Amino acid sequence: MLPGVALERDVPARMRDGTVLYADVYRPSSGGPFSVILMRLPYDKTQAQSLTYRHPAWYAARGYMVVVQDTRGRWRSEGEFYPFAHEAEDGYDTAAWAASLPRSNGRVGMYGFSYVGATQLQAALGRLPGLRTICPALTGSQYYEGWAYNGGAFALAFNASWATMLAMDDARRAGDGPATRRLNAAFLGAPGFYGHLPLSEYPPLKGSGYGGYFFDWLAHPSYDGYWRRWSVDEDYSRIAVPALHVGGWYDVFVGGTVRNFEGLRRSAGSAEARSAQKLLVCPWYHLPWTPLTGAADFGKEARNVVDGWQLRWFDQFLRDEDTGVLDAPATVFVMGENRWEDYGAWPPEGTEPRDYHLRSGGAANSRYGDGRLDEEPPGEEPPDVYTYDPLVPVASAGGHSCCFPVVAPMGPADQAAVEVLNGVLVYTSAPLQRDLTVLGEVTLTLHAATSAPDTDFTAKLCDVSPDGRSTNVQEGIVRARYRDSLSGPRPVPPGEVREYRLSLGPTAHTFRAGHSLRLQISSSDFPQWDRNLNTGGPPGRESAAEARVATQVVLHDRAHPSRLTLPVAPS
């Protein structure tokens, strides 16, 4: 069935606590010994993430033994599944087992994306000698900031749909037909449930007997010990292997992907590992990986190149061949120009921060207002005012959610329906006289006041073409109670002006001559993030009846210079 490849199904591996996990093993039909490439996933080993990667037989036909294992409590494997809980120990034990398989030469590499990137990073924490390299793709650096939460706001569409999908598979594994049918319908119809309040009674999962971890995520809205125990970015020196970090500019985890590259390049546990970190960022969202991403077609250069890079990477570190994969530490797709570019560092050397100040005559509401972005700092000018009603939130238009476009706002999208709302402040630059390339993290410094003891502020960077079409590039959020610390929330004194710093995440985007920069400011981006009910009450446990309308004031004068900061490449 697989020419030149021998497949052995359901090969058992016993973990240190006696739990048996099962894997499928693909070997070249003859020869050996072979280096092993390992994938550990909760999404069915028979599929092996072939929605994005080439089938394991493709790698086996090129001289590798490929091991694909169901993680603990998933599909064929024994035990109970709880996200992230067992991946460090099970990953270490599995890699050691894979290194000892018949016809293995003892060298192991790992690959996979999303949660399967997490299983690699967690396994690498143990420093198993036989684990020579990893290829974590489209994954985070921790599971609070950039995964379950962003700036203190719950990443609703992603986590609700993901938990429902995981619960559906748990029910199917248990042979619970009625629950499987209900959860499958709830997953495919997830957008119809996002509006339910309180979230602690989320209908698809409440009382289902499955997916209880979703409610644990809600019960830990701050960065505390629950999350810290799994955070890779708490100490990168624990990892000492070369790594190929693959990201997508519209992926939910792009910030974590870049952070892992930067952190390991700076602080990995050996000089060899620090010098062998590679960043590869494509223009995609979470999946699929194609030139057509949301409303944008990035052209033939944006085709899926990951398998080719991975094969060269494994040849370099498992076969000791010089394949040139480290000729440039960063290879990224520059959107707008739709081309690949190599850089000696990330962010690239020579980029300089450039401030674009929020300016208006006090009426920046909607694209038809008088808001503008200007390099000239403001003098004395009136603030902009809008109201935010949590029961009528601003709808997400594209974005960086996960994991399927049918259930979550993902990718570039036309912003017309958002920018006509008076509850959205819109600031637009004059048309650019020359190309402007942004390479690195985009940030916003916002001086604002609210009538509520807690609220959210959202920001979205857009590219406006000469015909007026506005397309999102990056976005961010801050929950006001977390303005100073993600671990120590504090209410906001109503009416007091505070400075908020929002990360809009990294990008590589060229705004072409004749285009304009645009910044949207609002207080909701739903359902990408949950709604702040403006009460200061316990997140996730309040009903719709408790929601309050907030009056928001954004200041941009000499004493309060609200500004967008872009890392701009030299002309």
Coordinates of C-alpha atoms in Angstrom, one line a residue:
M1 CA 0.0 0.0 0.0
L2 CA 2.9 2.3 0.8
P3 CA 5.7 1.6 -1.8
G4 CA 9.1 1.2 -0.2
V5 CA 7.6 1.8 3.3
A6 CA 6.8 -0.8 6.0
L7 CA 4.0 0.3 8.4
E8 CA 3.6 -1.2 11.9
R9 CA 0.4 -0.1 13.7
D10 CA -0.2 0.3 17.4
V11 CA 3.3 -0.2 18.7
P12 CA 3.2 0.1 22.5
A13 CA 5.4 2.3 24.6
R14 CA 5.2 2.1 28.4
M15 CA 5.6 5.4 30.3
R16 CA 7.3 5.7 33.7
D17 CA 4.0 5.3 35.5
G18 CA 3.0 2.2 33.6
T19 CA 0.6 3.9 31.2
V20 CA 0.9 2.5 27.7
L21 CA 0.8 4.8 24.7
Y22 CA 0.4 3.6 21.2
A23 CA 2.2 4.7 18.0
D24 CA 2.3 3.9 14.3
V25 CA 5.8 3.3 13.0
Y26 CA 6.8 3.9 9.4
R27 CA 10.2 2.4 8.3
P28 CA 11.9 2.2 4.9
S29 CA 11.4 -1.4 3.7
S30 CA 15.1 -2.2 3.7
G31 CA 18.3 -0.9 5.1
G32 CA 19.1 0.9 8.3
P33 CA 19.7 1.8 10.9
F34 CA 17.7 5.1 10.6
S35 CA 17.3 8.3 12.4
V36 CA 13.8 8.7 13.9
I37 CA 11.4 11.6 13.5
L38 CA 8.7 11.6 16.1
M39 CA 5.3 13.2 16.3
R40 CA 3.2 13.1 19.4
L41 CA -0.4 14.4 19.0
P42 CA -3.8 14.3 20.5
Y43 CA -5.5 14.4 17.1
D44 CA -5.3 10.8 15.9
K45 CA -2.0 9.2 14.9
T46 CA -3.5 7.8 11.7
Q47 CA -4.0 11.3 10.4
A48 CA -0.6 12.6 11.5
Q49 CA -1.5 16.2 10.8
S50 CA -1.6 15.5 7.1
L51 CA -3.9 18.5 6.7
T52 CA -0.7 20.5 6.6
Y53 CA 2.3 18.2 6.4
R54 CA 3.1 15.5 3.9
H55 CA 2.1 12.0 5.0
P56 CA 4.7 10.2 7.2
A57 CA 5.3 7.8 4.3
W58 CA 6.9 10.7 2.4
Y59 CA 9.6 11.1 5.1
A60 CA 10.0 7.3 5.4
A61 CA 10.6 7.1 1.7
R62 CA 13.5 9.5 2.2
G63 CA 15.3 7.3 4.7
Y64 CA 13.7 8.2 8.0
M65 CA 11.9 6.1 10.6
V66 CA 8.7 8.0 11.4
V67 CA 6.9 7.4 14.7
V68 CA 3.5 9.0 15.2
Q69 CA 2.0 8.5 18.7
D70 CA -1.4 9.3 20.3
T71 CA -0.8 11.3 23.5
R72 CA -2.0 10.1 26.8
G73 CA -5.8 9.6 27.0
R74 CA -6.3 10.2 23.3
W75 CA -7.5 7.8 20.6
R76 CA -5.7 4.5 21.1
S77 CA -3.5 5.4 24.0
E78 CA -4.3 4.6 27.7
G79 CA -4.7 7.1 30.5
E80 CA -6.6 10.3 31.1
F81 CA -6.1 13.4 28.9
Y82 CA -5.6 16.8 30.5
P83 CA -4.0 19.4 28.2
F84 CA -0.3 20.0 28.8
A85 CA -0.2 18.0 32.1
H86 CA 1.8 15.0 31.0
E87 CA 3.7 16.1 27.9
A88 CA 7.1 16.7 29.5
E89 CA 7.4 13.3 31.1
D90 CA 5.6 11.4 28.4
G91 CA 7.6 13.2 25.7
Y92 CA 10.9 12.3 27.3
D93 CA 9.9 8.7 27.8
T94 CA 8.6 8.3 24.3
A95 CA 11.7 9.9 22.7
A96 CA 13.9 7.5 24.7
W97 CA 11.8 4.6 23.6
A98 CA 11.8 5.7 20.0
A99 CA 15.6 5.9 20.1
S100 CA 15.8 2.2 21.1
L101 CA 13.4 0.8 18.5
P102 CA 14.7 -1.9 16.1
R103 CA 16.6 -0.4 13.2
S104 CA 16.9 3.0 14.9
N105 CA 20.3 4.6 15.1
G106 CA 19.4 6.3 18.4
R107 CA 19.0 9.8 17.0
V108 CA 15.6 11.4 17.3
G109 CA 14.0 14.6 16.0
M110 CA 10.5 15.8 16.5
Y111 CA 8.0 17.8 14.4
G112 CA 4.4 19.0 14.4
F113 CA 2.3 22.2 14.8
S114 CA 0.0 23.7 17.3
Y115 CA -0.5 21.5 20.4
V116 CA 2.0 19.2 18.7
G117 CA 4.6 22.0 18.9
A118 CA 3.9 22.1 22.6
T119 CA 4.6 18.4 23.0
Q120 CA 8.0 19.0 21.5
L121 CA 9.0 21.9 23.6
Q122 CA 7.8 20.1 26.8
A123 CA 9.8 17.0 25.8
A124 CA 12.9 19.1 25.2
L125 CA 12.9 20.4 28.7
G126 CA 14.2 17.0 29.9
R127 CA 17.4 17.2 27.9
L128 CA 17.3 13.6 26.7
P129 CA 20.7 13.0 25.0
G130 CA 19.1 11.2 22.0
L131 CA 16.7 14.1 21.2
R132 CA 18.9 16.0 18.7
T133 CA 16.4 18.6 17.3
I134 CA 12.8 19.8 17.3
C135 CA 10.7 21.6 14.7
P136 CA 7.9 23.3 16.7
A137 CA 5.5 25.0 14.3
L138 CA 2.7 27.5 14.9
T139 CA 2.8 27.1 18.7
G140 CA 3.0 29.2 21.8
S141 CA 5.7 29.9 24.4
Q142 CA 3.2 29.4 27.3
Y143 CA -0.4 28.5 27.7
Y144 CA -1.7 31.6 29.4
E145 CA -0.6 34.7 27.5
G146 CA -0.9 34.0 23.8
W147 CA -2.9 30.8 24.2
A148 CA -5.9 31.0 26.6
Y149 CA -5.6 34.7 27.2
N150 CA -4.3 37.8 25.5
G151 CA -3.6 40.9 27.6
G152 CA -5.9 39.4 30.3
A153 CA -8.8 38.8 27.9
F154 CA -10.0 35.3 27.3
A155 CA -9.4 34.1 23.7
L156 CA -13.0 32.9 23.4
A157 CA -13.5 31.6 19.9
F158 CA -10.3 29.6 19.9
N159 CA -10.6 28.1 23.3
A160 CA -14.3 27.4 23.3
S161 CA -14.2 25.6 19.9
W162 CA -10.9 23.8 20.7
A163 CA -12.2 22.5 24.0
T164 CA -15.4 21.4 22.3
M165 CA -13.5 19.5 19.6
L166 CA -11.3 17.8 22.3
A167 CA -14.4 16.9 24.3
M168 CA -16.0 15.5 21.1
D169 CA -13.0 13.2 20.6
D170 CA -13.1 12.1 24.2
A171 CA -16.7 11.2 23.9
R172 CA -16.0 9.3 20.7
R173 CA -13.2 7.4 22.4
A174 CA -15.5 6.5 25.3
G175 CA -18.1 5.1 22.9
D176 CA -20.6 7.7 24.0
G177 CA -22.6 8.1 20.8
P178 CA -25.2 10.6 22.1
A179 CA -22.5 12.9 23.5
T180 CA -20.4 12.6 20.4
R181 CA -23.3 13.7 18.2
R182 CA -24.2 16.6 20.5
L183 CA -20.6 17.8 20.7
N184 CA -20.0 17.4 17.0
A185 CA -23.0 19.6 16.3
A186 CA -21.8 22.1 18.9
F187 CA -18.3 22.3 17.4
L188 CA -19.6 22.9 13.9
G189 CA -22.1 25.4 15.2
A190 CA -19.8 27.0 17.7
P191 CA -20.4 30.6 16.7
G192 CA -24.0 30.2 17.9
F193 CA -22.8 29.5 21.5
Y194 CA -20.2 32.3 21.9
G195 CA -22.8 34.8 23.0
H196 CA -23.9 32.7 26.0
L197 CA -23.4 34.2 29.4
P198 CA -22.0 33.3 31.9
L199 CA -19.2 31.5 30.2
S200 CA -18.9 29.3 33.3
E201 CA -22.1 27.7 32.0
Y202 CA -21.0 27.3 28.4
P203 CA -23.8 25.1 27.1
P204 CA -21.9 22.5 24.9
L205 CA -19.6 21.5 27.8
K206 CA -21.6 22.2 31.0
G207 CA -22.8 18.9 32.4
S208 CA -21.6 17.0 29.4
G209 CA -19.0 15.0 31.4
Y210 CA -16.3 16.0 28.9
G211 CA -14.0 19.0 28.5
G212 CA -13.8 20.0 32.1
Y213 CA -10.5 21.7 31.5
F214 CA -12.3 24.5 29.7
F215 CA -13.8 25.6 33.1
D216 CA -10.4 25.3 34.7
W217 CA -9.0 27.8 32.2
L218 CA -11.8 30.2 33.0
A219 CA -11.2 29.7 36.8
H220 CA -7.6 30.9 36.3
P221 CA -8.0 34.3 34.6
S222 CA -4.7 35.5 35.9
Y223 CA -1.2 34.2 35.2
D224 CA -0.8 32.0 38.3
G225 CA 0.8 28.7 39.3
Y226 CA -1.8 26.8 37.3
W227 CA -0.3 28.2 34.1
R228 CA 3.3 28.9 35.2
R229 CA 4.1 25.2 35.7
W230 CA 4.0 24.6 32.0
S231 CA 5.5 27.9 30.7
V232 CA 8.5 27.3 28.4
D233 CA 9.4 31.0 28.4
E234 CA 9.9 31.1 32.2
D235 CA 13.4 29.6 31.6
Y236 CA 14.7 28.9 28.1
S237 CA 18.0 27.6 29.5
R238 CA 16.2 24.3 30.2
I239 CA 16.2 23.6 26.4
A240 CA 19.5 22.7 24.7
V241 CA 18.6 21.5 21.2
P242 CA 18.6 23.1 17.8
A243 CA 15.1 24.2 16.7
L244 CA 13.3 25.2 13.5
H245 CA 10.5 27.6 14.6
V246 CA 7.8 27.8 12.0
G247 CA 5.1 30.5 12.2
G248 CA 2.3 32.2 10.4
W249 CA 1.8 35.9 10.3
Y250 CA -1.9 35.5 10.8
D251 CA -1.6 32.5 13.2
V252 CA -3.0 32.7 16.8
F253 CA 0.4 31.8 18.2
V254 CA 2.7 33.9 16.1
G255 CA 3.8 36.0 19.1
G256 CA 4.8 32.8 21.0
T257 CA 6.6 31.4 18.0
V258 CA 8.8 34.5 17.6
R259 CA 9.3 34.6 21.4
N260 CA 10.6 31.0 21.4
F261 CA 13.1 31.8 18.6
E262 CA 14.3 34.9 20.3
G263 CA 14.4 33.3 23.8
L264 CA 16.3 30.2 22.7
R265 CA 18.7 32.1 20.5
R266 CA 19.5 34.2 23.5
S267 CA 19.3 31.8 26.4
A268 CA 19.2 28.1 25.3
G269 CA 21.2 25.8 27.5
S270 CA 24.3 25.4 25.3
A271 CA 26.2 27.6 22.9
E272 CA 25.6 25.0 20.1
A273 CA 21.8 25.2 20.7
R274 CA 21.9 29.0 20.8
S275 CA 23.6 29.2 17.4
A276 CA 21.2 26.7 15.9
Q277 CA 17.8 28.4 16.1
K278 CA 16.0 29.2 12.9
L279 CA 12.8 31.3 12.4
L280 CA 10.7 30.6 9.3
V281 CA 7.5 32.6 9.1
C282 CA 4.9 32.2 6.4
P283 CA 1.9 34.4 5.6
W284 CA -0.7 31.9 6.7
Y285 CA -3.2 31.5 9.5
H286 CA -3.4 28.3 11.6
L287 CA -4.6 26.1 8.8
P288 CA -4.7 25.3 5.9
W289 CA -1.2 26.5 4.7
T290 CA -1.9 27.9 1.3
P291 CA -1.4 31.1 -0.7
L292 CA -5.1 31.9 -0.2
T293 CA -5.4 33.1 3.4
G294 CA -8.7 34.7 4.3
A295 CA -9.4 37.5 1.9
A296 CA -5.8 37.7 0.6
D297 CA -4.0 35.8 -2.1
F298 CA -0.3 36.0 -1.3
G299 CA 0.7 34.5 -4.6
K300 CA 2.7 31.4 -5.7
E301 CA 5.6 32.3 -3.5
A302 CA 3.3 31.6 -0.5
R303 CA 2.9 27.9 -1.3
N304 CA 3.6 25.4 1.5
V305 CA 7.4 25.1 1.9
V306 CA 7.5 23.5 5.3
D307 CA 8.1 19.9 4.4
G308 CA 11.1 20.9 2.3
W309 CA 12.6 23.0 5.1
Q310 CA 12.0 20.2 7.6
L311 CA 13.6 17.6 5.5
R312 CA 16.7 19.8 5.1
W313 CA 16.7 20.5 8.8
F314 CA 16.6 16.8 9.8
D315 CA 19.3 16.0 7.2
Q316 CA 21.4 18.7 8.9
F317 CA 21.0 17.6 12.5
L318 CA 20.2 13.9 12.2
R319 CA 22.5 13.0 9.3
D320 CA 25.2 15.6 9.8
E321 CA 24.9 17.0 6.3
D322 CA 25.5 20.7 5.5
T323 CA 22.2 21.7 4.0
G324 CA 22.5 25.5 4.4
V325 CA 19.5 25.8 6.7
L326 CA 21.4 28.1 9.1
D327 CA 22.8 30.4 6.4
A328 CA 20.3 33.0 7.7
P329 CA 18.8 32.8 11.2
A330 CA 15.5 34.2 10.0
T331 CA 13.6 33.6 6.7
V332 CA 10.3 35.4 6.6
F333 CA 7.6 36.2 4.0
V334 CA 7.2 39.9 3.6
M335 CA 3.5 40.6 3.0
G336 CA 2.6 43.4 0.7
E337 CA 5.6 42.7 -1.5
N338 CA 4.7 38.9 -1.3
R339 CA 8.3 37.7 -1.3
W340 CA 10.7 35.8 1.0
E341 CA 13.6 37.6 2.7
D342 CA 16.5 36.3 4.7
Y343 CA 17.7 38.3 7.8
G344 CA 20.7 37.9 10.1
A345 CA 18.5 38.5 13.2
W346 CA 14.9 39.0 14.3
P347 CA 14.0 41.8 14.6
P348 CA 16.3 42.6 11.7
E349 CA 19.2 45.0 12.4
G350 CA 18.6 48.5 11.2
T351 CA 14.9 48.7 12.0
E352 CA 14.0 51.8 13.9
P353 CA 10.9 52.6 15.9
R354 CA 8.7 55.2 14.3
D355 CA 5.8 56.8 16.1
Y356 CA 2.5 57.7 14.5
H357 CA 0.5 59.9 16.8
L358 CA -3.3 59.7 17.1
R359 CA -4.7 63.0 16.1
S360 CA -8.3 64.4 15.7
G361 CA -10.5 67.3 16.3
G362 CA -12.5 65.2 18.8
A363 CA -14.6 63.3 16.3
A364 CA -12.6 60.2 15.2
N365 CA -15.7 58.0 15.4
S366 CA -15.8 55.6 12.3
R367 CA -14.0 55.9 9.1
Y368 CA -16.0 59.0 8.3
G369 CA -14.7 60.9 11.3
D370 CA -11.7 63.2 11.5
G371 CA -9.2 60.8 13.1
R372 CA -5.7 60.7 11.5
L373 CA -2.2 59.2 12.1
D374 CA 0.6 61.7 12.0
E375 CA 4.3 61.7 12.7
E376 CA 4.0 65.2 14.2
P377 CA 3.2 65.0 17.9
P378 CA 0.0 66.7 19.1
G379 CA -0.4 70.0 20.7
E380 CA -3.6 70.8 22.6
E381 CA -6.6 69.0 21.0
P382 CA -9.8 67.5 22.3
P383 CA -10.1 63.8 23.1
D384 CA -12.3 61.3 21.3
V385 CA -15.2 59.7 23.1
Y386 CA -17.3 56.6 22.4
T387 CA -19.5 54.2 24.3
Y388 CA -19.2 50.4 24.7
D389 CA -22.2 48.2 25.4
P390 CA -21.0 44.6 26.1
L391 CA -24.4 43.3 24.8
V392 CA -23.8 44.9 21.4
P393 CA -20.1 44.2 20.9
V394 CA -18.0 45.1 17.8
A395 CA -17.9 42.0 15.7
S396 CA -14.5 40.4 14.8
A397 CA -13.6 40.8 11.1
G398 CA -10.7 38.5 10.5
G399 CA -8.0 38.2 13.0
H400 CA -5.6 35.8 14.8
S401 CA -8.0 33.3 16.3
C402 CA -7.9 29.5 15.8
C403 CA -8.3 26.9 14.4
F404 CA -10.8 26.7 11.5
P405 CA -12.2 29.6 9.6
V406 CA -15.7 28.2 10.0
V407 CA -15.7 28.5 13.8
A408 CA -13.3 31.4 14.5
P409 CA -12.3 34.8 13.0
M410 CA -9.0 34.2 11.2
G411 CA -6.9 35.9 8.6
P412 CA -7.1 39.2 6.6
A413 CA -10.6 40.5 6.0
D414 CA -12.4 43.6 4.7
Q415 CA -12.9 46.0 7.6
A416 CA -15.8 48.0 6.0
A417 CA -18.5 46.7 8.4
V418 CA -16.4 47.5 11.4
E419 CA -15.2 50.9 10.4
V420 CA -18.7 52.4 9.9
L421 CA -19.5 52.1 13.6
N422 CA -19.3 55.1 15.9
G423 CA -18.1 52.7 18.7
V424 CA -14.9 52.3 16.7
L425 CA -12.3 55.2 16.6
V426 CA -10.5 55.3 13.2
Y427 CA -7.2 57.0 12.6
T428 CA -5.8 57.1 9.1
S429 CA -2.5 58.4 7.7
A430 CA -2.1 60.3 4.6
P431 CA -1.2 58.2 1.5
L432 CA 2.4 57.0 1.7
Q433 CA 4.8 58.7 -0.6
R434 CA 7.0 55.6 -0.7
D435 CA 6.9 52.0 0.5
L436 CA 7.0 51.5 4.3
T437 CA 8.2 48.1 5.5
V438 CA 7.4 47.1 9.1
L439 CA 9.5 44.2 10.5
G440 CA 8.9 43.3 14.2
E441 CA 6.5 43.9 17.0
V442 CA 3.9 46.6 16.7
T443 CA 2.9 48.4 19.9
L444 CA 0.4 51.1 20.9
T445 CA 0.7 53.5 23.8
L446 CA -2.9 54.6 24.7
H447 CA -3.9 57.3 27.2
A448 CA -7.5 56.7 28.1
A449 CA -10.2 56.9 30.8
T450 CA -13.3 54.9 31.4
S451 CA -16.4 55.3 33.4
A452 CA -16.2 51.6 34.4
P453 CA -14.1 49.9 37.1
D454 CA -12.8 47.5 34.4
T455 CA -13.1 47.5 30.6
D456 CA -11.1 46.5 27.5
F457 CA -9.3 48.5 24.9
T458 CA -8.7 46.9 21.5
A459 CA -6.5 48.0 18.7
K460 CA -6.2 46.9 15.1
L461 CA -3.5 47.9 12.5
C462 CA -4.9 48.0 8.9
D463 CA -3.6 48.6 5.4
V464 CA -5.8 50.8 3.3
S465 CA -5.4 50.5 -0.4
P466 CA -5.9 53.4 -2.9
D467 CA -9.4 52.3 -3.6
G468 CA -10.3 52.6 0.1
R469 CA -10.4 48.9 1.1
S470 CA -9.1 48.4 4.6
T471 CA -7.5 45.1 5.5
N472 CA -6.4 44.0 9.0
V473 CA -2.7 43.3 9.6
Q474 CA -2.4 42.8 13.3
E475 CA -4.4 43.5 16.5
G476 CA -4.2 43.4 20.3
I477 CA -6.2 43.9 23.4
V478 CA -5.7 44.9 27.1
R479 CA -8.1 44.2 29.9
A480 CA -7.8 47.3 32.1
R481 CA -7.4 45.4 35.4
Y482 CA -4.3 43.7 33.9
R483 CA -2.7 46.9 32.7
D484 CA 0.3 46.6 35.0
S485 CA 0.5 42.9 35.6
L486 CA -1.0 39.7 34.2
S487 CA -0.6 38.2 37.7
G488 CA -2.0 41.0 39.9
P489 CA -5.2 42.5 38.6
R490 CA -6.3 45.9 40.0
P491 CA -9.5 47.8 39.3
V492 CA -9.4 51.1 37.4
P493 CA -10.5 54.2 39.2
P494 CA -13.4 55.4 37.0
G495 CA -12.7 58.6 35.2
E496 CA -8.9 58.6 35.8
V497 CA -6.6 58.8 32.8
R498 CA -4.3 55.9 32.6
E499 CA -1.6 54.8 30.2
Y500 CA -2.1 51.5 28.5
R501 CA 0.5 49.6 26.5
L502 CA -0.9 47.1 23.9
S503 CA 1.2 44.7 22.0
L504 CA -0.3 44.1 18.5
G505 CA 2.2 41.3 17.9
P506 CA 4.9 40.9 15.3
T507 CA 4.6 41.2 11.5
A508 CA 6.5 41.6 8.3
H509 CA 4.4 43.8 6.0
T510 CA 5.1 46.4 3.4
F511 CA 2.6 49.2 3.1
R512 CA 3.0 50.2 -0.5
A513 CA 3.3 53.7 -1.8
G514 CA -0.2 55.2 -2.2
H515 CA -1.6 53.0 0.6
S516 CA -2.4 54.4 4.1
L517 CA -1.9 53.2 7.6
R518 CA -5.0 52.8 9.7
L519 CA -5.6 52.2 13.4
Q520 CA -8.9 51.1 14.9
I521 CA -9.5 51.6 18.6
S522 CA -12.5 50.1 20.3
S523 CA -13.4 48.0 23.4
S524 CA -14.5 44.7 21.9
D525 CA -13.4 42.3 19.1
F526 CA -16.0 39.5 19.6
P527 CA -15.8 36.6 19.5
Q528 CA -12.0 36.6 19.0
W529 CA -12.0 37.7 22.7
D530 CA -14.7 37.5 25.3
R531 CA -16.6 40.6 26.3
N532 CA -15.7 42.6 29.3
L533 CA -19.0 43.4 31.1
N534 CA -17.5 46.6 32.6
T535 CA -18.3 45.6 36.2
G536 CA -15.0 44.6 37.6
G537 CA -16.6 41.4 38.7
P538 CA -15.3 37.8 38.4
P539 CA -14.5 37.0 34.8
G540 CA -16.6 34.3 33.2
R541 CA -19.2 34.1 36.1
E542 CA -21.4 37.1 35.3
S543 CA -24.7 37.0 33.4
A544 CA -25.8 39.3 30.6
A545 CA -28.1 41.1 33.1
E546 CA -25.1 42.4 35.0
A547 CA -23.4 44.1 31.9
R548 CA -22.9 47.9 32.1
V549 CA -22.4 50.4 29.3
A550 CA -19.0 52.2 29.6
T551 CA -18.1 55.7 28.3
Q552 CA -14.5 55.6 27.0
V553 CA -12.3 58.6 26.4
V554 CA -9.1 58.5 24.4
L555 CA -6.7 61.4 24.9
H556 CA -4.1 62.5 22.4
D557 CA -2.6 65.9 23.4
R558 CA 0.8 67.2 24.5
A559 CA 0.5 65.7 27.9
H560 CA -1.1 62.4 26.7
P561 CA 0.6 61.5 23.4
S562 CA -1.2 58.3 22.4
R563 CA 0.8 56.7 19.6
L564 CA 1.3 53.7 17.4
T565 CA 4.9 52.6 17.2
L566 CA 6.1 50.6 14.2
P567 CA 9.5 49.0 13.7
V568 CA 10.4 50.4 10.3
A569 CA 13.1 48.9 8.0
P570 CA 15.5 51.3 6.3
S571 CA 14.3 52.6 2.9

